[in-house]
């Protein structure tokens, strides 16, 4: 048995004992393999077209509510940087997690999109980092951190300065703590959504932090050299509840 990493956003693992020699279905962000055609690429991707709770969304007219704080309990652990052909992803198998409303979600990985997949009142940011978490019961929670152009980000330098070539991974030397990547303020938008990459699975709990962090123009350029555009277009809200913390 071996595991194949399916989605940039999901860290969903599918055992593929028999299909080990078959390459994974080809999808991308442009042309005939682009987001409008993901459902045609593989029968397992039908939710990308049929789902009613898809991500990303344009965040507007959110309803203020007493949302629970996201209790971040990240720590230093081993890290592996993977360029999976859709994004650059940092796997963090032992770096803690988050708790929301008493549910603990272990951090699995974070990865990048450019421009940001989420829009806020119609506006995109140069990049976004998605922190993907999973509960013991198997449910997913993603925390999105928006990246705007500004000062060089030392916390991300270790990743953005040494991005591996496509299809390769490299382990970061020492340990890596994702805590300094987070913005100071932790107010957020909340909604139910999906993975933003095939198979677009739903029932993902989304938290988009309101405060962006800064990265330098050079850091954005370094990522765009590998991935000039890897953002799915925004999807219809379809009557979903969109909430916003009061802070
Ligand atoms: Zn993502």
Tab-separated table of C-alpha atoms and ligand atoms in Angstrom:
chain	number	residue	atom	x	y	z
A	1	UNK	CA	0.000	0.000	0.000
A	2	UNK	CA	1.154	3.482	-0.579
A	3	UNK	CA	-0.470	6.822	-0.129
A	4	UNK	CA	-0.928	9.440	-2.784
A	5	UNK	CA	-1.434	13.029	-1.789
A	6	UNK	CA	-4.536	14.186	-3.569
A	7	UNK	CA	-5.229	17.821	-3.033
A	8	UNK	CA	-3.235	20.898	-2.285
A	9	UNK	CA	-5.900	21.942	0.156
A	10	UNK	CA	-6.852	18.706	1.670
A	11	UNK	CA	-4.096	16.369	2.615
A	12	UNK	CA	-6.550	13.613	1.793
A	13	UNK	CA	-4.834	10.328	1.458
A	14	UNK	CA	-6.123	7.566	-0.734
A	15	UNK	CA	-4.697	4.111	-0.567
A	16	UNK	CA	-3.750	3.022	-4.017
A	17	UNK	CA	-2.425	-0.486	-3.872
A	18	UNK	CA	-3.620	-1.354	-7.368
A	19	UNK	CA	-3.325	2.057	-8.954
A	20	UNK	CA	0.212	2.574	-7.806
A	21	UNK	CA	1.569	2.835	-11.345
A	22	UNK	CA	-1.148	5.196	-12.579
A	23	UNK	CA	-0.349	8.884	-12.453
A	24	UNK	CA	-2.889	10.990	-10.519
A	25	UNK	CA	-5.571	12.753	-12.613
A	26	UNK	CA	-4.250	15.891	-14.235
A	27	UNK	CA	-5.812	19.152	-13.148
A	28	UNK	CA	-4.610	22.716	-13.107
A	29	UNK	CA	-5.684	26.323	-13.133
A	30	UNK	CA	-5.854	27.158	-16.820
A	31	UNK	CA	-7.440	26.008	-20.064
A	32	UNK	CA	-8.894	22.547	-20.535
A	33	UNK	CA	-7.660	21.303	-17.142
A	34	UNK	CA	-8.728	24.480	-15.351
A	35	UNK	CA	-11.298	24.900	-12.543
A	36	UNK	CA	-14.298	24.924	-14.913
A	37	UNK	CA	-13.342	21.397	-16.038
A	38	UNK	CA	-12.199	19.753	-12.804
A	39	UNK	CA	-15.334	17.603	-12.552
A	40	UNK	CA	-14.632	16.190	-16.039
A	41	UNK	CA	-11.073	15.173	-15.207
A	42	UNK	CA	-12.071	12.348	-12.850
A	43	UNK	CA	-15.375	10.871	-11.722
A	44	UNK	CA	-14.211	11.368	-8.136
A	45	UNK	CA	-14.193	15.129	-8.710
A	46	UNK	CA	-17.937	15.583	-9.366
A	47	UNK	CA	-18.419	17.661	-6.198
A	48	UNK	CA	-16.315	20.396	-7.833
A	49	UNK	CA	-19.273	21.008	-10.190
A	50	UNK	CA	-22.243	19.785	-8.159
A	51	UNK	CA	-21.352	20.950	-4.654
A	52	UNK	CA	-23.445	23.694	-3.090
A	53	UNK	CA	-20.972	24.634	-0.348
A	54	UNK	CA	-17.840	25.258	-2.344
A	55	UNK	CA	-14.780	27.346	-1.525
A	56	UNK	CA	-13.337	29.883	-1.968
A	57	UNK	CA	-15.915	32.645	-1.597
A	58	UNK	CA	-16.045	36.397	-1.830
A	59	UNK	CA	-16.483	37.450	1.807
A	60	UNK	CA	-19.000	40.277	1.992
A	61	UNK	CA	-21.912	41.259	4.236
A	62	UNK	CA	-20.763	38.927	7.006
A	63	UNK	CA	-22.964	38.875	10.087
A	64	UNK	CA	-21.246	39.901	13.331
A	65	UNK	CA	-21.523	37.195	15.955
A	66	UNK	CA	-19.980	36.015	19.223
A	67	UNK	CA	-17.688	33.500	17.593
A	68	UNK	CA	-15.466	31.359	19.814
A	69	UNK	CA	-11.791	32.249	19.815
A	70	UNK	CA	-9.489	30.068	17.775
A	71	UNK	CA	-7.126	28.676	20.369
A	72	UNK	CA	-3.814	28.310	18.530
A	73	UNK	CA	-1.438	25.827	20.128
A	74	UNK	CA	1.247	25.481	17.501
A	75	UNK	CA	4.768	24.486	18.407
A	76	UNK	CA	8.111	23.565	16.926
A	77	UNK	CA	8.359	20.270	15.101
A	78	UNK	CA	9.967	18.664	12.088
A	79	UNK	CA	8.945	20.168	8.730
A	80	UNK	CA	9.108	19.012	5.157
A	81	UNK	CA	8.626	21.326	2.189
A	82	UNK	CA	6.876	19.693	-0.752
A	83	UNK	CA	6.347	21.078	-4.249
A	84	UNK	CA	3.417	18.921	-5.370
A	85	UNK	CA	2.806	20.418	-8.809
A	86	UNK	CA	-0.120	22.543	-7.582
A	87	UNK	CA	1.499	24.492	-4.766
A	88	UNK	CA	4.323	24.565	-2.262
A	89	UNK	CA	3.230	22.823	0.913
A	90	UNK	CA	4.880	22.540	4.308
A	91	UNK	CA	4.022	19.271	6.054
A	92	UNK	CA	4.042	19.589	9.836
A	93	UNK	CA	3.335	16.192	11.407
A	94	UNK	CA	4.047	17.230	15.015
A	95	UNK	CA	3.444	20.963	15.368
A	96	UNK	CA	0.359	21.053	17.556
A	97	UNK	CA	-2.990	22.338	16.381
A	98	UNK	CA	-5.985	24.512	17.177
A	99	UNK	CA	-9.095	24.230	19.305
A	100	UNK	CA	-12.405	25.855	18.420
A	101	UNK	CA	-15.373	25.530	20.730
A	102	UNK	CA	-13.791	22.556	22.483
A	103	UNK	CA	-12.927	20.612	19.340
A	104	UNK	CA	-9.241	19.969	18.796
A	105	UNK	CA	-7.849	19.890	15.271
A	106	UNK	CA	-4.285	18.759	14.652
A	107	UNK	CA	-2.271	20.813	12.171
A	108	UNK	CA	-1.320	18.779	9.084
A	109	UNK	CA	0.225	21.269	6.686
A	110	UNK	CA	0.091	24.745	5.248
A	111	UNK	CA	0.425	25.808	1.619
A	112	UNK	CA	0.087	28.864	-0.582
A	113	UNK	CA	-2.095	30.265	-3.328
A	114	UNK	CA	-1.530	33.331	-5.474
A	115	UNK	CA	-3.491	35.510	-5.704
A	116	UNK	CA	-5.497	34.850	-2.533
A	117	UNK	CA	-8.401	32.536	-3.313
A	118	UNK	CA	-10.612	34.342	-0.824
A	119	UNK	CA	-11.803	37.799	-1.701
A	120	UNK	CA	-12.833	40.291	0.939
A	121	UNK	CA	-15.501	42.652	-0.408
A	122	UNK	CA	-14.341	41.834	-3.916
A	123	UNK	CA	-10.658	42.450	-3.202
A	124	UNK	CA	-7.915	39.867	-3.562
A	125	UNK	CA	-4.593	39.822	-1.719
A	126	UNK	CA	-1.302	38.880	-3.434
A	127	UNK	CA	-1.201	35.516	-1.651
A	128	UNK	CA	-2.895	33.407	1.006
A	129	UNK	CA	-1.609	30.628	3.259
A	130	UNK	CA	-4.035	27.821	4.119
A	131	UNK	CA	-3.393	25.977	7.382
A	132	UNK	CA	-5.116	22.601	7.123
A	133	UNK	CA	-6.199	20.807	10.317
A	134	UNK	CA	-7.996	17.575	11.073
A	135	UNK	CA	-9.940	16.470	14.153
A	136	UNK	CA	-9.759	13.002	15.681
A	137	UNK	CA	-13.172	12.360	14.121
A	138	UNK	CA	-11.737	13.193	10.695
A	139	UNK	CA	-13.316	16.598	10.071
A	140	UNK	CA	-11.250	19.322	8.465
A	141	UNK	CA	-10.741	22.920	9.591
A	142	UNK	CA	-8.771	25.388	7.495
A	143	UNK	CA	-7.392	28.683	8.788
A	144	UNK	CA	-6.621	31.125	5.977
A	145	UNK	CA	-3.968	33.808	6.553
A	146	UNK	CA	-3.989	36.571	3.945
A	147	UNK	CA	-0.610	37.878	2.748
A	148	UNK	CA	-0.104	41.469	1.663
A	149	UNK	CA	2.981	43.135	0.238
A	150	UNK	CA	5.195	44.813	2.810
A	151	UNK	CA	8.201	43.893	4.899
A	152	UNK	CA	10.155	40.717	4.341
A	153	UNK	CA	8.648	37.971	6.490
A	154	UNK	CA	11.384	36.233	8.471
A	155	UNK	CA	9.066	33.439	9.638
A	156	UNK	CA	8.381	32.436	6.043
A	157	UNK	CA	11.907	33.007	4.754
A	158	UNK	CA	12.958	29.467	5.573
A	159	UNK	CA	10.213	28.214	3.273
A	160	UNK	CA	10.081	30.832	0.532
A	161	UNK	CA	13.860	31.082	0.184
A	162	UNK	CA	14.357	27.392	-0.430
A	163	UNK	CA	11.408	26.139	-2.415
A	164	UNK	CA	12.027	22.731	-3.967
A	165	UNK	CA	11.623	21.939	-7.658
A	166	UNK	CA	8.348	20.409	-8.814
A	167	UNK	CA	7.766	16.884	-7.581
A	168	UNK	CA	10.440	17.074	-4.923
A	169	UNK	CA	10.527	17.546	-1.181
A	170	UNK	CA	13.160	18.675	1.223
A	171	UNK	CA	13.251	18.563	4.988
A	172	UNK	CA	13.940	21.830	6.766
A	173	UNK	CA	16.947	21.635	9.009
A	174	UNK	CA	16.117	21.725	12.703
A	175	UNK	CA	12.523	22.334	13.738
A	176	UNK	CA	9.931	24.778	12.452
A	177	UNK	CA	7.325	26.648	14.499
A	178	UNK	CA	4.439	28.126	12.454
A	179	UNK	CA	3.271	30.415	15.299
A	180	UNK	CA	5.222	33.514	14.110
A	181	UNK	CA	3.460	33.330	10.735
A	182	UNK	CA	0.127	34.187	12.371
A	183	UNK	CA	-1.022	37.811	12.620
A	184	UNK	CA	-1.257	39.436	16.030
A	185	UNK	CA	-5.030	39.807	15.940
A	186	UNK	CA	-7.021	36.627	15.529
A	187	UNK	CA	-10.463	37.927	14.574
A	188	UNK	CA	-11.925	35.930	11.717
A	189	UNK	CA	-14.697	35.203	9.212
A	190	UNK	CA	-16.360	31.808	9.520
A	191	UNK	CA	-18.322	29.663	7.095
A	192	UNK	CA	-18.730	26.097	5.939
A	193	UNK	CA	-17.044	25.251	2.677
A	194	UNK	CA	-14.915	22.778	0.786
A	195	UNK	CA	-11.424	21.955	-0.299
A	196	UNK	CA	-10.499	24.475	-3.008
A	197	UNK	CA	-8.751	21.772	-5.024
A	198	UNK	CA	-10.077	18.484	-6.432
A	199	UNK	CA	-11.885	16.473	-5.132
A	200	UNK	CA	-13.512	19.662	-3.674
A	201	UNK	CA	-14.864	17.691	-0.686
A	202	UNK	CA	-17.320	19.625	1.463
A	203	UNK	CA	-17.921	19.911	5.211
A	204	UNK	CA	-14.702	21.846	5.700
A	205	UNK	CA	-14.847	24.393	8.501
A	206	UNK	CA	-13.299	27.658	7.253
A	207	UNK	CA	-11.795	30.458	9.338
A	208	UNK	CA	-10.319	33.389	7.407
A	209	UNK	CA	-8.281	35.666	9.686
A	210	UNK	CA	-9.157	39.316	9.110
A	211	UNK	CA	-5.702	40.728	9.728
A	212	UNK	CA	-3.233	40.036	6.905
A	213	UNK	CA	0.471	39.413	7.451
A	214	UNK	CA	3.238	41.007	5.404
A	215	UNK	CA	5.612	39.424	2.920
A	216	UNK	CA	8.075	41.229	0.694
A	217	UNK	CA	7.694	41.778	-3.015
A	218	UNK	CA	10.664	39.438	-3.502
A	219	UNK	CA	8.991	36.678	-1.483
A	220	UNK	CA	5.820	36.968	-3.560
A	221	UNK	CA	7.924	36.912	-6.729
A	222	UNK	CA	9.787	33.800	-5.548
A	223	UNK	CA	6.514	31.898	-5.188
A	224	UNK	CA	5.084	33.241	-8.459
A	225	UNK	CA	8.180	32.080	-10.292
A	226	UNK	CA	7.036	28.528	-9.526
A	227	UNK	CA	3.268	29.186	-9.569
A	228	UNK	CA	2.176	32.368	-11.375
A	229	UNK	CA	-1.514	31.631	-10.639
A	230	UNK	CA	-2.965	28.825	-8.520
A	231	UNK	CA	-6.249	30.211	-7.223
A	232	UNK	CA	-9.673	28.731	-7.842
A	233	UNK	CA	-12.317	31.371	-8.720
A	234	UNK	CA	-14.781	32.296	-5.985
A	235	UNK	CA	-17.879	30.119	-5.713
A	236	UNK	CA	-21.510	31.073	-4.995
A	237	UNK	CA	-22.516	31.303	-1.347
A	238	UNK	CA	-25.861	29.562	-2.025
A	239	UNK	CA	-27.440	30.906	1.133
A	240	UNK	CA	-24.712	29.754	3.496
A	241	UNK	CA	-24.280	31.589	6.771
A	242	UNK	CA	-21.266	33.896	6.739
A	243	UNK	CA	-20.234	35.081	10.213
A	244	UNK	CA	-17.652	37.547	11.479
A	245	UNK	CA	-16.129	37.791	14.954
A	246	UNK	CA	-16.616	41.077	16.797
A	247	UNK	CA	-12.890	41.686	17.244
B	1	LIG	ZN1	-5.512	25.917	-0.223
